[in-house]
Tab-separated table of C-alpha atoms and ligand atoms in Angstrom:
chain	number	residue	atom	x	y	z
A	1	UNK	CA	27.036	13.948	36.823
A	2	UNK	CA	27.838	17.295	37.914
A	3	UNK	CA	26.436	20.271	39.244
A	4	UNK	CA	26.178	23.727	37.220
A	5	UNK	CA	26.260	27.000	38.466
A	6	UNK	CA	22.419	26.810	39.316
A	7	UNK	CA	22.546	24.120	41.470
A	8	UNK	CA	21.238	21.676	38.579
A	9	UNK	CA	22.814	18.062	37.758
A	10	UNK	CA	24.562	17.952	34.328
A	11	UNK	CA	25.055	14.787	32.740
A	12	UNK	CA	27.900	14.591	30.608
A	13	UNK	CA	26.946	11.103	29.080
A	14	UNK	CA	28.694	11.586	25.917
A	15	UNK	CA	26.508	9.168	24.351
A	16	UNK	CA	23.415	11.262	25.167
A	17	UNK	CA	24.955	14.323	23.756
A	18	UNK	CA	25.848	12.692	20.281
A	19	UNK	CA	22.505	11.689	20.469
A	20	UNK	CA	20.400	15.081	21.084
A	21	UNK	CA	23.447	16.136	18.187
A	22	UNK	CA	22.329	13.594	15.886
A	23	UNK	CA	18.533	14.847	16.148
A	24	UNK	CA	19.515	18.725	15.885
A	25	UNK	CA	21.042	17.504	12.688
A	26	UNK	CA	18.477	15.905	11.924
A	27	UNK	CA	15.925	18.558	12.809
A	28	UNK	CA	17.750	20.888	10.326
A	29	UNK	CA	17.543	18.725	7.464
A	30	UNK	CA	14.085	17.803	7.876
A	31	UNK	CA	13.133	21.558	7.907
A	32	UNK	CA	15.463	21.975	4.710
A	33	UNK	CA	13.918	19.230	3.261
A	34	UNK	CA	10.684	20.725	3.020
A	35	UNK	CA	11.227	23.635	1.424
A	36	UNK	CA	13.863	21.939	-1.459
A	37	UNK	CA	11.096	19.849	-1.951
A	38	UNK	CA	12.873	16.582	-1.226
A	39	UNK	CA	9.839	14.974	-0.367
A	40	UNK	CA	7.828	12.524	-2.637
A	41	UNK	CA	4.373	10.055	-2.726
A	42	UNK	CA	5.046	6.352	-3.003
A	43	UNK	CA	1.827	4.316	-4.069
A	44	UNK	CA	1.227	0.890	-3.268
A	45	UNK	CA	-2.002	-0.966	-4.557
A	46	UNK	CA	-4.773	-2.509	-2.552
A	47	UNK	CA	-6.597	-5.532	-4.066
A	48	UNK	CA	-9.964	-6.648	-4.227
A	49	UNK	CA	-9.619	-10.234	-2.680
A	50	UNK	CA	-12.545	-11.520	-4.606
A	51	UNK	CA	-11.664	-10.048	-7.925
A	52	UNK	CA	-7.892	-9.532	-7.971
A	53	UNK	CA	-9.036	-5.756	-9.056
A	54	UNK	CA	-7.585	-2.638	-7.713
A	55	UNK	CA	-9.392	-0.705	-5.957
A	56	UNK	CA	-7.173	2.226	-4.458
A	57	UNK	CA	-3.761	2.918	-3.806
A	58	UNK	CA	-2.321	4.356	0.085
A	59	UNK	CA	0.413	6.706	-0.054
A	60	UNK	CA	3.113	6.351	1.360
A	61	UNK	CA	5.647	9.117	2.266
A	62	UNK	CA	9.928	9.384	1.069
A	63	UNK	CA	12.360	11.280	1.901
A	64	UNK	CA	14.675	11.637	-1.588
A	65	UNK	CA	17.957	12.587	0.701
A	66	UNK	CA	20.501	14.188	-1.674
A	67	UNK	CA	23.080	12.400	0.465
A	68	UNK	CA	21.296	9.871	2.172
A	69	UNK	CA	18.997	8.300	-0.755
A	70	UNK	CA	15.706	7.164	-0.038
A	71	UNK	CA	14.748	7.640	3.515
A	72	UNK	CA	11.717	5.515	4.725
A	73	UNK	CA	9.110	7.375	6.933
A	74	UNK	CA	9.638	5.678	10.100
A	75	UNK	CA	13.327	7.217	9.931
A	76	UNK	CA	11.795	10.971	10.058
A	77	UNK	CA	7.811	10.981	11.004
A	78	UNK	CA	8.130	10.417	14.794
A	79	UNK	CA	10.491	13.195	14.696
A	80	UNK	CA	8.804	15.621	12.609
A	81	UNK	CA	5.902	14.735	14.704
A	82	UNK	CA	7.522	16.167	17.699
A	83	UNK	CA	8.884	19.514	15.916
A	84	UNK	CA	5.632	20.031	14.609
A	85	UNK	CA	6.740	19.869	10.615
A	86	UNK	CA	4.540	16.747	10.440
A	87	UNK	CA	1.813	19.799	9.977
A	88	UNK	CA	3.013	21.408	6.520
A	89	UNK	CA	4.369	17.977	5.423
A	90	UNK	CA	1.175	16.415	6.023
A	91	UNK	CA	-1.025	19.094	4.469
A	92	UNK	CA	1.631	18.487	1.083
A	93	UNK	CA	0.929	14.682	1.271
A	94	UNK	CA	-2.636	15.741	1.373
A	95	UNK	CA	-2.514	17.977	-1.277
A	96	UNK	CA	-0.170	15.737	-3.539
A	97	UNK	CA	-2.039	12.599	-2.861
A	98	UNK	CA	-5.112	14.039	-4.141
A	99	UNK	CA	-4.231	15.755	-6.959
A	100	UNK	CA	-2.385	11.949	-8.069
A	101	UNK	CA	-5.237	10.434	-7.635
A	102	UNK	CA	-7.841	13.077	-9.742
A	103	UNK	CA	-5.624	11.722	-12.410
A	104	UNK	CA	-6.356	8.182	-11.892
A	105	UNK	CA	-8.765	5.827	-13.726
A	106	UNK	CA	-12.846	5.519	-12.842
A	107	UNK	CA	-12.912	5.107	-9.115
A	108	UNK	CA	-9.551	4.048	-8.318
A	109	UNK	CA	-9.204	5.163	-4.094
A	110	UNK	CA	-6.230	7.697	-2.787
A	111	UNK	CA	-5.657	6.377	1.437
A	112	UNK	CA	-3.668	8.922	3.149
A	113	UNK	CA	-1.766	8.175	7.163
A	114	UNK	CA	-2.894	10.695	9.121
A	115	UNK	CA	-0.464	10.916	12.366
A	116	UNK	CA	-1.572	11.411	15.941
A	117	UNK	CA	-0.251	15.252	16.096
A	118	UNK	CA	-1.571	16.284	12.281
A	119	UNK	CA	-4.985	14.903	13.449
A	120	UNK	CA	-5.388	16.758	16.534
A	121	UNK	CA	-4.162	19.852	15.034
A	122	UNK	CA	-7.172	22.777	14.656
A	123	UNK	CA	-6.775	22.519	10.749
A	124	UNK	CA	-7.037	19.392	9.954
A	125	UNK	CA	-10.193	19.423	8.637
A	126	UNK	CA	-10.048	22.569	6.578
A	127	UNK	CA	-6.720	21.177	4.806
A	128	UNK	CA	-8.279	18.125	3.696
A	129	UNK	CA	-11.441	20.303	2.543
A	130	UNK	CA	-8.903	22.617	0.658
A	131	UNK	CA	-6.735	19.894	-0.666
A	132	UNK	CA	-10.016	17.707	-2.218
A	133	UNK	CA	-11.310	21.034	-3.506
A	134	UNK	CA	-7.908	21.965	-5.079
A	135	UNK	CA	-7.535	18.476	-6.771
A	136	UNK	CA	-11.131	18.452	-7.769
A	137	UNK	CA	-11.176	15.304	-6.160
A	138	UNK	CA	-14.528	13.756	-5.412
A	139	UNK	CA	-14.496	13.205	-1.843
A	140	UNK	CA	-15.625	9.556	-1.414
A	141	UNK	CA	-12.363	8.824	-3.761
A	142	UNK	CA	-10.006	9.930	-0.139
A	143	UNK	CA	-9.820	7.778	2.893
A	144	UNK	CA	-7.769	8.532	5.795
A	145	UNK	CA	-6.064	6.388	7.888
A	146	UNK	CA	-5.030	6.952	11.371
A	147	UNK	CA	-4.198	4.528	14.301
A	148	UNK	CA	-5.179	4.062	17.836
A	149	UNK	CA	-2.583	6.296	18.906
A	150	UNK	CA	-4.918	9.162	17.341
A	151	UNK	CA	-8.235	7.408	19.501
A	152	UNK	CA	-6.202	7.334	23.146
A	153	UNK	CA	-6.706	11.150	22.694
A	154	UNK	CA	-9.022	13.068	24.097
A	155	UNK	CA	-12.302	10.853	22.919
A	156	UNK	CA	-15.300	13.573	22.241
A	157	UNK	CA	-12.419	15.562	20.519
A	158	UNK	CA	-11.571	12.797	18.212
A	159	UNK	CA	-15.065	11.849	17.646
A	160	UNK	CA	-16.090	15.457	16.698
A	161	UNK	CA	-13.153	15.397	14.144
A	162	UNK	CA	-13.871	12.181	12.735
A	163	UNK	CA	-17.308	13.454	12.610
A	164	UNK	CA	-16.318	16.823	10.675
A	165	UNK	CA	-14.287	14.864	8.331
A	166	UNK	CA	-16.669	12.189	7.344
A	167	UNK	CA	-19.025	15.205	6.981
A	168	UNK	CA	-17.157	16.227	4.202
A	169	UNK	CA	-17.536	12.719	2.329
A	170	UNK	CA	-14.128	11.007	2.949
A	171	UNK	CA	-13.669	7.714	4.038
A	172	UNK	CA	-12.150	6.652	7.322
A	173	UNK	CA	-9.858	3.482	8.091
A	174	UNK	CA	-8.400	2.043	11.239
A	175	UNK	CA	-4.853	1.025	10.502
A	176	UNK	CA	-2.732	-1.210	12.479
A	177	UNK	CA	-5.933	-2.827	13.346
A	178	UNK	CA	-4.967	-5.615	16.704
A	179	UNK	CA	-1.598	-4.554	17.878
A	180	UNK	CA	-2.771	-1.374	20.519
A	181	UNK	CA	-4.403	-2.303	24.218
A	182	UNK	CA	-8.343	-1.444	22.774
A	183	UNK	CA	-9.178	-2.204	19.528
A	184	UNK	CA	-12.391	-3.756	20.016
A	185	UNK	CA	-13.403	-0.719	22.102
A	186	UNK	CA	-12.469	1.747	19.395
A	187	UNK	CA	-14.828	-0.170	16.830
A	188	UNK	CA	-17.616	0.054	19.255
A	189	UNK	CA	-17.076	4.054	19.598
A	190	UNK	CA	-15.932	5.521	16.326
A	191	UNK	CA	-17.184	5.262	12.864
A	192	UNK	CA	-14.720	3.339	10.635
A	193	UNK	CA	-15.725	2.242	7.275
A	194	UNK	CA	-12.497	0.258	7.070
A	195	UNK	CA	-10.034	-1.789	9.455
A	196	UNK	CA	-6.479	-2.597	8.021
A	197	UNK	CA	-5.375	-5.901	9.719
A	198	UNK	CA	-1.971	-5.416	11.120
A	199	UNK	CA	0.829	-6.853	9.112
A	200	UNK	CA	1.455	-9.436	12.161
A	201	UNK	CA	-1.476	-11.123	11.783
A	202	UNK	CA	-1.101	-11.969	7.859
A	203	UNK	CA	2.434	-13.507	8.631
A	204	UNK	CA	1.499	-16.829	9.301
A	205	UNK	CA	-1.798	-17.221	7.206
A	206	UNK	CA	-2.323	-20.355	5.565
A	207	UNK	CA	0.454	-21.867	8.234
A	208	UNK	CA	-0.853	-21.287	11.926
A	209	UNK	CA	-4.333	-22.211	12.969
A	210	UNK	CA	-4.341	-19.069	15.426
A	211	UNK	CA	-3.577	-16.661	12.309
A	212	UNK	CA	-6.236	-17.905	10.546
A	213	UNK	CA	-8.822	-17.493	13.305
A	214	UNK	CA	-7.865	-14.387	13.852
A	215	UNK	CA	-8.033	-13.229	11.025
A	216	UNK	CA	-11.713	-14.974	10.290
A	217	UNK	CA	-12.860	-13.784	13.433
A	218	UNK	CA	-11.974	-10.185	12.774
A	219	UNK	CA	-13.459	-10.256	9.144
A	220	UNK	CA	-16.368	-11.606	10.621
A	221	UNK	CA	-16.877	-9.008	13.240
A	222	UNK	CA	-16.040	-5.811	10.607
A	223	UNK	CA	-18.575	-7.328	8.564
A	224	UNK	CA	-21.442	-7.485	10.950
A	225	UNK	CA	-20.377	-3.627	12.145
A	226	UNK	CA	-20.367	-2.707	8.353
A	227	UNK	CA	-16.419	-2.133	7.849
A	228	UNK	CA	-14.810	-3.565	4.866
A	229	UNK	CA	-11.242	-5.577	6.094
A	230	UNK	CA	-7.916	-4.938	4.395
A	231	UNK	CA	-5.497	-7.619	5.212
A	232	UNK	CA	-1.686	-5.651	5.371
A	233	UNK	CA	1.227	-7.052	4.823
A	234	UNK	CA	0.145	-9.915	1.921
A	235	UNK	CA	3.495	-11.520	0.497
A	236	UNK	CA	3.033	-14.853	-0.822
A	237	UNK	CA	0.080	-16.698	-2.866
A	238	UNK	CA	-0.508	-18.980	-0.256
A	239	UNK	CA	-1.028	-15.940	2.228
A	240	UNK	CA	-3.853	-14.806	-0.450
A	241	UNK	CA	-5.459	-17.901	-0.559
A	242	UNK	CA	-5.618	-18.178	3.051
A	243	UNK	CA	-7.403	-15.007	3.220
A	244	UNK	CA	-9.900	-15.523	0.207
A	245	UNK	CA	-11.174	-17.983	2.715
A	246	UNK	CA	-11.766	-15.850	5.673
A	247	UNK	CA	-13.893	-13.118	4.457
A	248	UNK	CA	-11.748	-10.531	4.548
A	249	UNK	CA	-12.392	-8.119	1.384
A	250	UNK	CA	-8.872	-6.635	0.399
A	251	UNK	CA	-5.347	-7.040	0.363
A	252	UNK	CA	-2.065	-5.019	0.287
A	253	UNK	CA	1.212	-5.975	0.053
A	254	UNK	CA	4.526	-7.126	-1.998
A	255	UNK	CA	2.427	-10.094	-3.115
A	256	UNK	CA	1.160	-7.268	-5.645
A	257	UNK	CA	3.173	-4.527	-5.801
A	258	UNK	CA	6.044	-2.986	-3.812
A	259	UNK	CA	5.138	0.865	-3.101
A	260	UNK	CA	6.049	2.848	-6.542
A	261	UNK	CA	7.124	6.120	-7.558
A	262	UNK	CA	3.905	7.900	-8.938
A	263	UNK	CA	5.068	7.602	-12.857
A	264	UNK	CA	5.559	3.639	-12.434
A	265	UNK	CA	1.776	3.600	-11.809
A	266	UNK	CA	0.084	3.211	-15.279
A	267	UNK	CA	3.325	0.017	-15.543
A	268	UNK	CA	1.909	-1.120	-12.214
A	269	UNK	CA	-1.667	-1.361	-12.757
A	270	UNK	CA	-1.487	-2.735	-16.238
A	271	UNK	CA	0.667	-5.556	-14.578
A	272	UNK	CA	-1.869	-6.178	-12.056
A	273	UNK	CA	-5.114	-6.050	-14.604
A	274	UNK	CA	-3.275	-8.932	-16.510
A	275	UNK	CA	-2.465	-11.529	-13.434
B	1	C2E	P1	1.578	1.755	7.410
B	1	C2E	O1	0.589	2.842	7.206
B	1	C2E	O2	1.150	0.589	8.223
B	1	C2E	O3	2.043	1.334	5.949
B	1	C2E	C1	2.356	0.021	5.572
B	1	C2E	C2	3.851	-0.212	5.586
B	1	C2E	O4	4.109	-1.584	5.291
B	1	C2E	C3	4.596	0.579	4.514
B	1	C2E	O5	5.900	0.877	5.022
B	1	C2E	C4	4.698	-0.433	3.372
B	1	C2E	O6	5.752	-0.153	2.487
B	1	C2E	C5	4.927	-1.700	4.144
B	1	C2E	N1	4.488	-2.895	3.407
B	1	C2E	C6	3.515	-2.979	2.478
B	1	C2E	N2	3.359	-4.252	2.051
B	1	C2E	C7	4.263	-4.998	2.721
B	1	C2E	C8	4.603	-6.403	2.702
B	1	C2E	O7	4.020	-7.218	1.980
B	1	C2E	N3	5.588	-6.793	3.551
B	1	C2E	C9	6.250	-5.919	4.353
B	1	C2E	N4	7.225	-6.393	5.133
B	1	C2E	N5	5.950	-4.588	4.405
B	1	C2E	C10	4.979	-4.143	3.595
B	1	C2E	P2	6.515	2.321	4.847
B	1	C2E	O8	6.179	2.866	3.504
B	1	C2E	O9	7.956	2.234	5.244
B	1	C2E	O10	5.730	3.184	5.911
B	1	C2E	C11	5.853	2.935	7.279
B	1	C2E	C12	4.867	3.728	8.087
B	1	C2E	O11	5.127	5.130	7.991
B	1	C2E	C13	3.439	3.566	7.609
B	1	C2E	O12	2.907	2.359	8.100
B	1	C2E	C14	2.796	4.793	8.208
B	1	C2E	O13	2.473	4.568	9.568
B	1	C2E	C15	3.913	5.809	8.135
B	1	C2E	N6	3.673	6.696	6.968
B	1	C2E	C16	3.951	6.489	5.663
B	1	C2E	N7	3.600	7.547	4.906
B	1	C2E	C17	3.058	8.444	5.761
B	1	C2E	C18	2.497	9.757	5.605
B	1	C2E	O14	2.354	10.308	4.502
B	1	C2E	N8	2.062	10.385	6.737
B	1	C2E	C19	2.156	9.804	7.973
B	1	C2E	N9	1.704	10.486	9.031
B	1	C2E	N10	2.657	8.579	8.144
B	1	C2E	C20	3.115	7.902	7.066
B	2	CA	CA1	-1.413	2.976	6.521
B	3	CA	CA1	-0.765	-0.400	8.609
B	4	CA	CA1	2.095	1.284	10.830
């Protein structure tokens, strides 16, 4: 390190530098991307346990790189986040995911990731207002998902949103449910009607006594504070039949589907209706 003319240390790491150069570039594209429209919904199913029926598909967010192929979210969100972009992207998810999902048979339901910096932004709730009302979506048909990172913000803030939203009709799940500091405490404070079980905890169903007390003993609490359970992360029949056991209500994961390009849905959920 050096000093500058202002008295200031410099560091000339040059690994730091290709770094912050790497995320400029990065920055750029991202920005591009919106407006070429590179963006596009993946769907992946979530299952009735007891039935094996579908009840609603979550969307999940790619990045069609012309150079780059398909770019997963967790390669661009926490950066968009930061910039701010995760605002017009996220109002297009909304907007996209709903009008998918006004297409879709009987009740079928659209779940949408809200991030920490979307949901705290003034608009949040008018976007998801306009984008329901633009679809012609009926509004118990959306459910929005958003983490504990949202709920270790400023607490009568979140509550009034979550308030405002469910005001509106939508549906609201905790994802990632188990792997923050407070999870209990947030199901005592906020109104969920649904807790996705983290991925971690599905692993070792049917194998490890511990995952399958966990995940009985979280079913079991949801159920007696009136939140369905989604169990994440469901790869293997075993897994399934684990969980059939437990009380927990649905299931996601490659067990049924991989996420899907929107036009592979009608394939997907005949596919499903059949097993
Ligand atoms: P998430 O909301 O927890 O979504 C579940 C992730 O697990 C998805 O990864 C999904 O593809 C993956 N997954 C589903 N089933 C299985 C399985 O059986 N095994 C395994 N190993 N993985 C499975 P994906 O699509 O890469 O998304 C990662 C994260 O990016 C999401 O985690 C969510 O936090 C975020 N994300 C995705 N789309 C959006 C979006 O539109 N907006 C925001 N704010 N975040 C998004
Ligand atoms: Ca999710
Ligand atoms: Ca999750
Ligand atoms: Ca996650």
């Amino acid at each position: 390190a050096k000093a500058d003319g202002r008295g200031r240390l410099c560091f000339f790491e040059p690994e730091m530098d290709a770094r912050m150069q790497a995320r400029r570039r990065l920055e750029m594209d991202l920005r591009r991307a919106l407006v070429a429209r590179e963006f596009e919904l993946f769907f992946q199913p979530i299952v009735e346990v007891r039935s094996r029926r579908v009840t609603g598909l979550e969307a999940l967010l790619r990045w069609n790189h012309p150079q780059q192929g398909l770019v997963p979210p967790d390669h661009f969100i926490p950066l968009a986040e930061e910039i701010g972009l995760i605002i017009p992207l996220g109002e297009w998810v909304l907007e996209q995911a709903c009008a998918h999902a006004a297409r879709w048979p009987g009740d079928t339901t659209i779940a949408v990731n809200l991030s920490p910096a979307q949901f705290a932004s003034r608009g949040l709730v008018d976007a998801v207002a306009r984008a329901l009302a633009a679809a012609g979506l009926d509004p118990g048909r959306l459910e929005l998902e958003i983490t504990e990172t949202v709920m270790l913000q400023d607490t009568d803030a979140t509550l009034t949103t979550l308030h405002r939203l469910k005001a509106l009709g939508v549906r609201i799940a905790m994802d990632d449910f188990g792997t923050g500091y407070s999870s209990l405490s947030y199901l005592q404070r906020f109104p969920f009607d649904k807790v996705k079980i983290d991925r971690c905890f599905t692993r070792d169903l049917g194998q490890t006594q511990q995952s399958d007390a966990i995940i009985r003993a979280v079913a079991g609490l949801c159920q007696g504070l009136d939140m369905r359970t989604t169990a994440e992360g469901v790869e293997t029949e075993e897994q399934f039949r684990a969980l059939a056991r437990k009380g927990c209500a649905e299931a996601q994961g490659y067990l049924f589907s991989r996420p899907c390009p929107a036009g592979e849905i009608p394939e997907m959920l005949a596919r499903l209706s059949l097993a």
